[in-house]
Tab-separated table of C-alpha atoms in Angstrom:
chain	number	residue	atom	x	y	z
D	663	UNK	CA	3.921	-8.097	-10.614
D	664	UNK	CA	2.921	-10.002	-14.147
D	665	UNK	CA	4.967	-10.428	-16.798
D	666	UNK	CA	2.459	-9.346	-19.486
D	667	UNK	CA	3.399	-9.471	-23.032
D	668	UNK	CA	3.676	-7.133	-25.389
D	669	UNK	CA	0.205	-6.627	-27.458
D	670	UNK	CA	0.149	-5.499	-30.566
D	671	UNK	CA	-1.700	-2.436	-32.030
D	672	UNK	CA	-4.967	-2.420	-33.380
D	673	UNK	CA	-7.036	0.338	-35.003
D	674	UNK	CA	-10.231	0.890	-36.330
D	675	UNK	CA	-13.543	0.758	-35.868
D	676	UNK	CA	-15.254	-1.559	-32.814
D	677	UNK	CA	-15.160	-5.406	-34.272
D	678	UNK	CA	-18.561	-6.657	-35.591
D	679	UNK	CA	-17.879	-10.313	-35.075
D	680	UNK	CA	-18.283	-12.193	-31.822
D	681	UNK	CA	-14.674	-13.740	-31.995
D	682	UNK	CA	-13.548	-9.975	-32.743
D	683	UNK	CA	-15.491	-8.962	-29.670
D	684	UNK	CA	-13.498	-11.372	-27.418
D	685	UNK	CA	-9.935	-10.724	-28.898
D	686	UNK	CA	-10.582	-7.005	-28.563
D	687	UNK	CA	-12.015	-6.826	-24.869
D	688	UNK	CA	-8.879	-10.049	-24.134
D	689	UNK	CA	-6.510	-7.079	-24.870
D	690	UNK	CA	-8.256	-4.447	-22.772
D	691	UNK	CA	-7.785	-6.601	-19.963
D	692	UNK	CA	-4.470	-7.300	-20.657
D	693	UNK	CA	-3.655	-3.510	-21.397
D	694	UNK	CA	-5.672	-3.371	-17.707
D	695	UNK	CA	-3.526	-4.976	-16.077
D	696	UNK	CA	-0.040	-3.299	-17.404
D	697	UNK	CA	-1.340	-0.084	-16.498
D	698	UNK	CA	-3.621	-0.450	-13.245
D	699	UNK	CA	-0.495	-2.560	-11.732
D	700	UNK	CA	1.526	0.483	-11.904
D	701	UNK	CA	-1.107	3.202	-11.350
D	702	UNK	CA	-3.962	1.867	-9.417
D	703	UNK	CA	-7.236	2.436	-10.466
D	704	UNK	CA	-7.830	5.771	-9.745
D	705	UNK	CA	-5.378	7.573	-11.751
D	706	UNK	CA	-6.395	5.561	-14.822
D	707	UNK	CA	-8.537	6.912	-17.679
D	708	UNK	CA	-10.288	4.359	-20.018
D	709	UNK	CA	-9.095	6.113	-22.755
D	710	UNK	CA	-5.641	4.996	-21.929
D	711	UNK	CA	-6.105	1.577	-21.546
D	712	UNK	CA	-8.566	1.908	-24.968
D	713	UNK	CA	-5.241	3.822	-26.975
D	714	UNK	CA	-3.224	1.231	-26.003
D	715	UNK	CA	-4.901	-1.308	-27.322
D	716	UNK	CA	-6.105	1.171	-30.540
D	717	UNK	CA	-9.296	0.670	-29.917
D	718	UNK	CA	-11.608	3.721	-30.586
D	719	UNK	CA	-12.558	6.730	-28.259
D	720	UNK	CA	-15.953	5.689	-26.781
D	721	UNK	CA	-16.049	2.392	-27.510
D	722	UNK	CA	-15.222	1.252	-24.382
D	723	UNK	CA	-19.148	-0.089	-23.718
D	724	UNK	CA	-19.413	-2.101	-26.087
D	725	UNK	CA	-16.823	-4.502	-24.476
D	726	UNK	CA	-17.780	-3.942	-20.672
D	727	UNK	CA	-20.725	-2.747	-19.066
D	728	UNK	CA	-19.127	-0.010	-16.566
D	729	UNK	CA	-15.584	0.889	-15.747
D	730	UNK	CA	-16.551	-1.003	-12.363
D	731	UNK	CA	-17.063	-4.253	-14.334
D	732	UNK	CA	-14.193	-4.148	-15.871
D	733	UNK	CA	-12.224	-3.490	-12.695
D	734	UNK	CA	-13.861	-6.880	-11.086
D	735	UNK	CA	-12.832	-8.307	-13.563
D	736	UNK	CA	-9.030	-7.263	-13.266
D	737	UNK	CA	-8.997	-8.529	-9.681
D	738	UNK	CA	-10.104	-12.152	-11.014
D	739	UNK	CA	-8.247	-12.119	-13.844
D	740	UNK	CA	-4.813	-10.905	-11.779
D	741	UNK	CA	-5.831	-13.038	-8.444
D	742	UNK	CA	-6.268	-16.230	-10.818
D	743	UNK	CA	-2.285	-15.298	-12.189
D	744	UNK	CA	-0.709	-15.566	-9.191
D	745	UNK	CA	-2.980	-18.753	-7.803
D	746	UNK	CA	-1.090	-20.126	-10.763
D	747	UNK	CA	1.962	-18.673	-10.018
D	748	UNK	CA	1.471	-19.587	-6.339
D	749	UNK	CA	0.555	-23.187	-6.894
D	750	UNK	CA	3.075	-24.203	-9.571
D	751	UNK	CA	5.745	-23.148	-6.717
D	752	UNK	CA	4.146	-24.384	-3.645
D	753	UNK	CA	3.024	-27.896	-4.734
D	754	UNK	CA	6.470	-28.518	-6.436
D	755	UNK	CA	7.549	-32.084	-4.428
D	756	UNK	CA	10.839	-31.849	-5.803
D	757	UNK	CA	11.632	-29.439	-2.689
D	758	UNK	CA	11.050	-29.445	0.893
D	759	UNK	CA	8.049	-26.827	2.005
D	760	UNK	CA	10.017	-23.499	3.202
D	761	UNK	CA	12.075	-24.416	-0.097
D	762	UNK	CA	9.271	-23.471	-2.363
D	763	UNK	CA	7.867	-20.864	-0.379
D	764	UNK	CA	11.087	-18.955	-1.536
D	765	UNK	CA	11.100	-20.215	-4.407
D	766	UNK	CA	7.796	-18.008	-4.723
D	767	UNK	CA	9.186	-15.106	-2.889
D	768	UNK	CA	11.892	-15.463	-5.381
D	769	UNK	CA	9.862	-15.731	-8.506
D	770	UNK	CA	7.867	-12.568	-7.869
D	771	UNK	CA	10.595	-10.750	-6.597
D	772	UNK	CA	12.327	-11.712	-10.547
D	773	UNK	CA	8.628	-10.469	-11.624
D	774	UNK	CA	8.923	-6.884	-9.933
D	775	UNK	CA	12.747	-6.238	-11.544
D	776	UNK	CA	11.612	-7.466	-14.949
D	777	UNK	CA	9.895	-3.956	-14.558
D	778	UNK	CA	12.030	-1.621	-12.782
D	779	UNK	CA	9.969	-1.826	-10.075
D	780	UNK	CA	7.304	0.250	-11.475
D	781	UNK	CA	4.371	-2.629	-11.593
D	782	UNK	CA	3.588	-3.693	-8.387
D	783	UNK	CA	0.643	-5.798	-6.986
D	784	UNK	CA	-2.878	-5.096	-8.448
D	785	UNK	CA	-4.422	-6.190	-4.990
D	786	UNK	CA	-2.287	-4.453	-2.920
D	787	UNK	CA	-2.335	-1.230	-5.205
D	788	UNK	CA	-6.543	-1.244	-5.525
D	789	UNK	CA	-6.575	-2.193	-1.441
D	790	UNK	CA	-5.179	0.730	-0.733
D	791	UNK	CA	-7.789	3.062	-3.227
D	792	UNK	CA	-10.305	1.303	-1.456
D	793	UNK	CA	-11.411	4.694	0.409
D	794	UNK	CA	-12.289	5.908	-3.689
D	795	UNK	CA	-13.311	2.632	-5.487
D	796	UNK	CA	-16.740	1.071	-6.081
D	797	UNK	CA	-17.882	-0.508	-2.573
D	798	UNK	CA	-18.366	-3.758	-4.785
D	799	UNK	CA	-14.309	-3.706	-5.194
D	800	UNK	CA	-13.849	-4.606	-1.274
D	801	UNK	CA	-15.492	-8.841	-1.272
D	802	UNK	CA	-13.048	-9.032	-4.412
D	803	UNK	CA	-10.272	-7.945	-3.201
D	804	UNK	CA	-10.116	-9.806	0.861
D	805	UNK	CA	-11.226	-12.816	-1.507
D	806	UNK	CA	-7.996	-12.479	-3.222
D	807	UNK	CA	-5.884	-12.244	-0.221
D	808	UNK	CA	-8.067	-15.327	1.724
D	809	UNK	CA	-6.689	-17.611	-1.093
D	810	UNK	CA	-3.241	-16.799	-1.661
D	811	UNK	CA	-2.494	-16.952	2.367
D	812	UNK	CA	-5.068	-20.475	2.332
D	813	UNK	CA	-2.093	-21.809	0.055
D	814	UNK	CA	0.576	-19.901	1.527
D	815	UNK	CA	-0.927	-21.840	4.412
D	816	UNK	CA	-1.053	-25.597	3.142
D	817	UNK	CA	2.408	-24.894	2.234
D	818	UNK	CA	3.387	-24.101	6.076
D	819	UNK	CA	1.169	-27.314	7.404
D	820	UNK	CA	3.122	-29.245	5.213
D	821	UNK	CA	6.608	-27.550	6.716
D	822	UNK	CA	5.109	-28.496	10.061
D	823	UNK	CA	4.142	-31.900	9.546
D	824	UNK	CA	8.137	-32.784	7.885
D	825	UNK	CA	9.435	-31.123	10.946
D	826	UNK	CA	10.432	-28.117	9.479
D	827	UNK	CA	8.228	-25.358	11.476
D	828	UNK	CA	6.987	-26.134	14.647
D	829	UNK	CA	4.280	-27.299	15.511
D	830	UNK	CA	3.246	-24.715	17.620
D	831	UNK	CA	3.007	-22.221	14.680
D	832	UNK	CA	-0.537	-21.727	13.100
D	833	UNK	CA	-0.162	-21.583	9.650
D	834	UNK	CA	-3.246	-19.525	8.525
D	835	UNK	CA	-1.869	-16.586	10.783
D	836	UNK	CA	2.338	-17.156	9.467
D	837	UNK	CA	0.402	-16.855	6.169
D	838	UNK	CA	-1.574	-13.869	6.681
D	839	UNK	CA	1.844	-12.236	8.767
D	840	UNK	CA	3.561	-12.703	5.502
D	841	UNK	CA	1.028	-11.747	2.771
D	842	UNK	CA	0.188	-8.373	5.552
D	843	UNK	CA	4.063	-7.659	5.241
D	844	UNK	CA	4.803	-8.320	1.428
D	845	UNK	CA	2.385	-6.154	0.299
D	846	UNK	CA	3.832	-3.265	2.406
D	847	UNK	CA	7.398	-4.458	0.656
D	848	UNK	CA	5.837	-4.093	-2.924
D	849	UNK	CA	5.091	-1.075	-2.395
D	850	UNK	CA	8.232	-0.012	-0.626
D	851	UNK	CA	10.079	-1.462	-3.679
D	852	UNK	CA	8.276	0.566	-6.143
D	853	UNK	CA	9.380	3.734	-3.811
D	854	UNK	CA	12.258	2.808	-3.750
D	855	UNK	CA	12.715	1.635	-7.308
D	856	UNK	CA	14.564	-1.585	-5.520
D	857	UNK	CA	14.369	-4.909	-4.482
D	858	UNK	CA	15.937	-4.114	-0.881
D	859	UNK	CA	12.843	-3.985	0.865
D	860	UNK	CA	11.728	-6.773	-1.071
D	861	UNK	CA	14.626	-9.022	0.410
D	862	UNK	CA	14.973	-7.341	4.036
D	863	UNK	CA	11.464	-8.168	4.465
D	864	UNK	CA	11.648	-12.277	3.387
D	865	UNK	CA	14.912	-12.101	5.492
D	866	UNK	CA	13.235	-11.945	8.078
D	867	UNK	CA	10.511	-13.393	7.623
D	868	UNK	CA	11.834	-16.673	7.171
D	869	UNK	CA	14.548	-15.719	10.225
D	870	UNK	CA	11.149	-15.720	12.353
D	871	UNK	CA	9.627	-18.742	11.789
D	872	UNK	CA	9.795	-20.975	14.107
D	873	UNK	CA	11.653	-23.958	13.781
D	874	UNK	CA	10.033	-27.428	14.048
W	409	UNK	CA	-3.922	8.208	10.737
W	410	UNK	CA	-4.074	11.332	12.179
W	411	UNK	CA	-6.721	12.884	14.325
W	412	UNK	CA	-7.527	15.989	12.164
W	413	UNK	CA	-10.656	17.975	14.303
W	414	UNK	CA	-13.040	19.207	12.338
W	415	UNK	CA	-12.418	22.691	10.482
W	416	UNK	CA	-15.060	25.151	10.296
W	417	UNK	CA	-16.604	25.696	7.160
W	418	UNK	CA	-15.873	29.190	5.070
W	419	UNK	CA	-17.477	30.984	2.592
W	420	UNK	CA	-16.866	33.857	0.227
W	421	UNK	CA	-13.917	35.128	-2.321
W	422	UNK	CA	-10.596	34.896	-1.418
W	423	UNK	CA	-9.101	36.499	1.792
W	424	UNK	CA	-7.289	39.869	0.819
W	425	UNK	CA	-5.320	40.282	4.166
W	426	UNK	CA	-1.988	38.416	4.943
W	427	UNK	CA	-3.581	37.320	7.707
W	428	UNK	CA	-6.742	35.172	6.218
W	429	UNK	CA	-4.517	33.958	3.622
W	430	UNK	CA	-2.921	32.102	5.798
W	431	UNK	CA	-5.722	30.997	7.750
W	432	UNK	CA	-7.149	29.752	4.974
W	433	UNK	CA	-3.783	27.903	3.483
W	434	UNK	CA	-4.134	26.105	6.781
W	435	UNK	CA	-7.321	24.958	6.289
W	436	UNK	CA	-6.813	24.258	2.971
W	437	UNK	CA	-3.841	21.930	4.309
W	438	UNK	CA	-5.859	20.194	6.998
W	439	UNK	CA	-8.817	19.583	4.280
W	440	UNK	CA	-6.189	17.805	2.331
W	441	UNK	CA	-4.489	15.509	4.907
W	442	UNK	CA	-8.023	14.379	6.179
W	443	UNK	CA	-8.853	13.696	2.696
W	444	UNK	CA	-5.587	11.965	1.003
W	445	UNK	CA	-5.485	9.595	4.273
W	446	UNK	CA	-8.236	8.494	2.771
W	447	UNK	CA	-8.803	8.662	-1.302
W	448	UNK	CA	-4.984	8.972	-2.108
W	449	UNK	CA	-3.869	11.413	-4.088
W	450	UNK	CA	-5.089	11.077	-8.341
W	451	UNK	CA	-8.549	10.399	-6.957
W	452	UNK	CA	-8.484	13.727	-5.222
W	453	UNK	CA	-10.007	16.644	-7.237
W	454	UNK	CA	-8.978	20.180	-5.557
W	455	UNK	CA	-12.310	21.012	-5.815
W	456	UNK	CA	-12.692	18.849	-3.149
W	457	UNK	CA	-10.474	20.129	-0.840
W	458	UNK	CA	-11.757	24.111	-1.392
W	459	UNK	CA	-15.201	22.649	-1.251
W	460	UNK	CA	-14.734	21.124	2.395
W	461	UNK	CA	-13.150	24.887	3.735
W	462	UNK	CA	-15.651	26.657	1.583
W	463	UNK	CA	-13.238	28.039	-0.539
W	464	UNK	CA	-14.617	29.192	-3.949
W	465	UNK	CA	-13.797	26.879	-7.156
W	466	UNK	CA	-10.069	28.217	-8.827
W	467	UNK	CA	-9.460	29.974	-6.608
W	468	UNK	CA	-6.389	27.033	-5.093
W	469	UNK	CA	-3.709	28.957	-6.794
W	470	UNK	CA	-4.363	32.031	-4.440
W	471	UNK	CA	-2.685	29.768	-1.732
W	472	UNK	CA	-0.643	27.523	-3.402
W	473	UNK	CA	1.482	27.635	-6.681
W	474	UNK	CA	0.662	23.666	-7.822
W	475	UNK	CA	-1.037	20.936	-6.796
W	476	UNK	CA	2.359	19.500	-6.262
W	477	UNK	CA	3.718	22.048	-3.990
W	478	UNK	CA	0.364	21.343	-2.162
W	479	UNK	CA	1.232	17.584	-2.037
W	480	UNK	CA	4.766	18.047	-1.335
W	481	UNK	CA	3.424	20.520	2.115
W	482	UNK	CA	1.077	17.759	3.099
W	483	UNK	CA	4.523	15.258	3.276
W	484	UNK	CA	6.098	17.083	5.527
W	485	UNK	CA	3.808	17.903	7.701
W	486	UNK	CA	1.819	14.643	8.203
W	487	UNK	CA	6.152	13.493	8.873
W	488	UNK	CA	6.325	16.128	11.131
W	489	UNK	CA	2.867	15.022	12.627
W	490	UNK	CA	3.938	11.631	13.093
W	491	UNK	CA	7.845	12.352	13.853
W	492	UNK	CA	6.657	14.512	17.044
W	493	UNK	CA	3.660	11.173	17.953
W	494	UNK	CA	6.710	8.488	17.670
W	495	UNK	CA	9.092	11.029	19.557
W	496	UNK	CA	6.228	11.471	22.454
W	497	UNK	CA	6.354	7.453	22.860
W	498	UNK	CA	9.417	6.973	21.965
W	499	UNK	CA	11.207	9.904	24.455
W	500	UNK	CA	9.599	8.346	27.263
W	501	UNK	CA	11.973	7.167	29.465
W	502	UNK	CA	8.964	6.289	32.515
W	503	UNK	CA	8.897	2.668	29.768
W	504	UNK	CA	11.354	0.159	28.900
W	505	UNK	CA	12.140	0.938	25.228
W	506	UNK	CA	10.012	-2.335	23.884
W	507	UNK	CA	7.541	-1.030	25.958
W	508	UNK	CA	7.339	2.515	24.118
W	509	UNK	CA	7.581	0.680	20.736
W	510	UNK	CA	3.942	-1.083	21.850
W	511	UNK	CA	2.816	2.614	23.394
W	512	UNK	CA	3.548	3.859	19.623
W	513	UNK	CA	1.879	1.231	17.673
W	514	UNK	CA	-1.241	1.340	20.287
W	515	UNK	CA	-1.524	4.913	19.978
W	516	UNK	CA	-1.268	4.742	15.930
W	517	UNK	CA	-3.640	1.999	16.281
W	518	UNK	CA	-5.761	4.339	17.846
W	519	UNK	CA	-6.417	6.446	14.740
W	520	UNK	CA	-6.827	4.317	12.578
W	521	UNK	CA	-9.736	2.458	14.760
W	522	UNK	CA	-11.518	6.972	15.852
W	523	UNK	CA	-11.941	7.205	11.712
W	524	UNK	CA	-13.107	4.292	11.390
W	525	UNK	CA	-10.229	2.584	9.542
W	526	UNK	CA	-10.985	4.855	6.497
W	527	UNK	CA	-8.339	6.715	7.265
W	528	UNK	CA	-4.343	5.342	6.545
W	529	UNK	CA	-1.122	6.489	6.338
W	530	UNK	CA	-0.137	9.404	4.085
W	531	UNK	CA	2.748	7.950	3.205
W	532	UNK	CA	2.051	4.549	2.843
W	533	UNK	CA	-1.071	5.860	0.397
W	534	UNK	CA	1.379	8.226	-1.948
W	535	UNK	CA	4.359	5.555	-2.073
W	536	UNK	CA	1.838	3.356	-3.481
W	537	UNK	CA	0.378	5.900	-5.807
W	538	UNK	CA	4.162	6.730	-6.889
W	539	UNK	CA	3.259	5.477	-10.270
W	540	UNK	CA	1.120	8.325	-11.432
W	541	UNK	CA	2.506	11.356	-9.382
W	542	UNK	CA	4.785	13.995	-9.349
W	543	UNK	CA	8.749	12.430	-9.526
W	544	UNK	CA	9.521	14.845	-6.856
W	545	UNK	CA	7.179	13.031	-4.400
W	546	UNK	CA	9.389	10.307	-4.565
W	547	UNK	CA	12.343	11.660	-2.613
W	548	UNK	CA	9.841	13.053	0.424
W	549	UNK	CA	8.394	10.279	0.703
W	550	UNK	CA	11.523	8.066	0.844
W	551	UNK	CA	13.399	10.333	3.452
W	552	UNK	CA	10.271	10.439	5.667
W	553	UNK	CA	10.312	6.645	5.857
W	554	UNK	CA	14.313	7.157	6.748
W	555	UNK	CA	13.169	9.536	9.681
W	556	UNK	CA	10.274	7.267	10.805
W	557	UNK	CA	12.931	4.784	10.854
W	558	UNK	CA	15.931	6.430	12.742
W	559	UNK	CA	13.828	7.187	15.434
W	560	UNK	CA	12.125	3.878	15.325
W	561	UNK	CA	16.063	2.680	15.537
W	562	UNK	CA	17.578	4.865	18.545
W	563	UNK	CA	14.334	2.991	20.714
W	564	UNK	CA	15.578	-0.274	19.648
W	565	UNK	CA	19.143	0.294	20.507
W	566	UNK	CA	17.942	1.477	24.014
W	567	UNK	CA	16.556	-1.338	24.270
W	568	UNK	CA	19.348	-2.866	22.923
W	569	UNK	CA	21.380	-1.186	25.848
W	570	UNK	CA	19.383	-2.441	28.613
W	571	UNK	CA	19.676	-6.070	27.249
W	572	UNK	CA	15.849	-6.043	26.021
W	573	UNK	CA	17.011	-6.754	22.408
W	574	UNK	CA	19.932	-9.412	21.568
W	575	UNK	CA	23.194	-7.663	21.000
W	576	UNK	CA	22.900	-9.241	17.474
W	577	UNK	CA	19.685	-7.788	15.811
W	578	UNK	CA	20.822	-4.621	13.988
W	579	UNK	CA	18.593	-1.930	15.133
W	580	UNK	CA	17.880	0.177	11.795
W	581	UNK	CA	16.564	-2.954	10.084
W	582	UNK	CA	14.784	-4.086	12.563
W	583	UNK	CA	13.414	-0.368	12.478
W	584	UNK	CA	12.648	-0.878	8.385
W	585	UNK	CA	11.007	-4.675	8.479
W	586	UNK	CA	8.783	-2.957	10.670
W	587	UNK	CA	7.839	0.148	8.974
W	588	UNK	CA	7.970	-1.670	5.509
W	589	UNK	CA	5.607	-4.324	7.208
W	590	UNK	CA	3.283	-1.731	9.210
W	591	UNK	CA	2.670	0.055	5.987
W	592	UNK	CA	1.494	-3.548	4.595
W	593	UNK	CA	-0.756	-3.723	7.447
W	594	UNK	CA	-2.750	-0.589	7.473
W	595	UNK	CA	-3.818	-1.190	3.759
W	596	UNK	CA	-5.322	-4.028	5.036
W	597	UNK	CA	-6.679	-2.544	8.039
W	598	UNK	CA	-8.662	-0.212	5.661
W	599	UNK	CA	-9.344	-2.909	3.237
W	600	UNK	CA	-10.917	-5.444	5.782
W	601	UNK	CA	-12.251	-2.426	8.123
W	602	UNK	CA	-10.412	-4.009	11.034
W	603	UNK	CA	-7.958	-3.813	13.810
W	604	UNK	CA	-6.713	-7.631	13.005
W	605	UNK	CA	-4.323	-6.861	10.606
W	606	UNK	CA	-2.717	-4.427	13.086
W	607	UNK	CA	-2.874	-6.626	15.690
W	608	UNK	CA	-1.543	-9.509	13.902
W	609	UNK	CA	1.198	-7.705	12.433
W	610	UNK	CA	2.812	-5.851	15.576
W	611	UNK	CA	2.210	-9.329	17.542
W	612	UNK	CA	4.565	-11.144	14.869
W	613	UNK	CA	7.066	-8.243	15.096
W	614	UNK	CA	7.386	-8.487	18.868
W	615	UNK	CA	7.337	-12.257	19.081
W	616	UNK	CA	10.104	-12.414	16.569
W	617	UNK	CA	12.408	-9.776	18.047
W	618	UNK	CA	15.509	-11.769	18.876
W	619	UNK	CA	15.457	-11.494	22.744
W	620	UNK	CA	18.557	-10.135	24.650
């Protein structure tokens, strides 16, 4: 769901200087996020990512130790990107807590619309593919969901504290329910190339919250 | 989530007779379901499926026109398999309608446990991978979800008719909400190798149903 800027095409040999190296590494990570949010890991060849950035085939290992190491960096980067997006909305005290959650959902929906529902969630894509991925990915993917759920739960706790959410609700479980279902909604939005599954899931989620 | 029987290994040349041909095709379809529910389409090589059945490499096209045609047959087969599973529970008039839905959920959970949460849902896996799949898959995957949702909705309508579900609930939308979220739960159950995400989603789903 990330809004990646277009990166310029670069051609030529692998760079010599440290600055060029880190610049190209950055471009490769951005291209990786673009391609993997759309197609997943297994379907993506390293050559495709190198081609997008204009880096010569075969020079991938100048920048990353392995495709696995590259994948782990993408998970961290995407997790951080979304954590920041969550914080931007969920820590916005000018809104009431449940309104902040709605604002986040609306922002995430805009992100999918911007890419015509072609790009999903990197963490959901890789979670789905886990059966074919390096085992080291599993802990990182789980940790990312747990992190997002904790941020969501903290906002639900605030909602509870001001009486927007029932005192009997369990914020962390509600947050887990949201993220479990939301990833299903992202999957369906990609399949149907439409916002409808996201809207339907979000509507039911907010209606079903036990009121304070 | 399908419970596939172990198929015997077969070796040798492609079969000559029509009976052998359809027998081997059947074994290839079963092996395909086993591998694709676990790893998805992009990560699965035709050779791996041929190897499981003991069919010589390169002879795939004796049995199927293309990997695409093979995939479409797998979607149909898996869709039908699950439609039968749904009917077995949702048409069981010895239970009240909502109990039938719970029985289906419990059966689907048993299916995942039986394979140690390695195998997910073929339709969910391919839906997630749509960005890298032949475009012809999209309509078939959508149709499969719509079919499952209709069966689910018919049972919810029965629940409504006997007052188990609020007259104001919209059965088809509730069914859509279930399937959107359930696929997210299957994804997380695979990632976490645990029943917990399935249980959590199902618990919240049933609790949130507006009562009659």
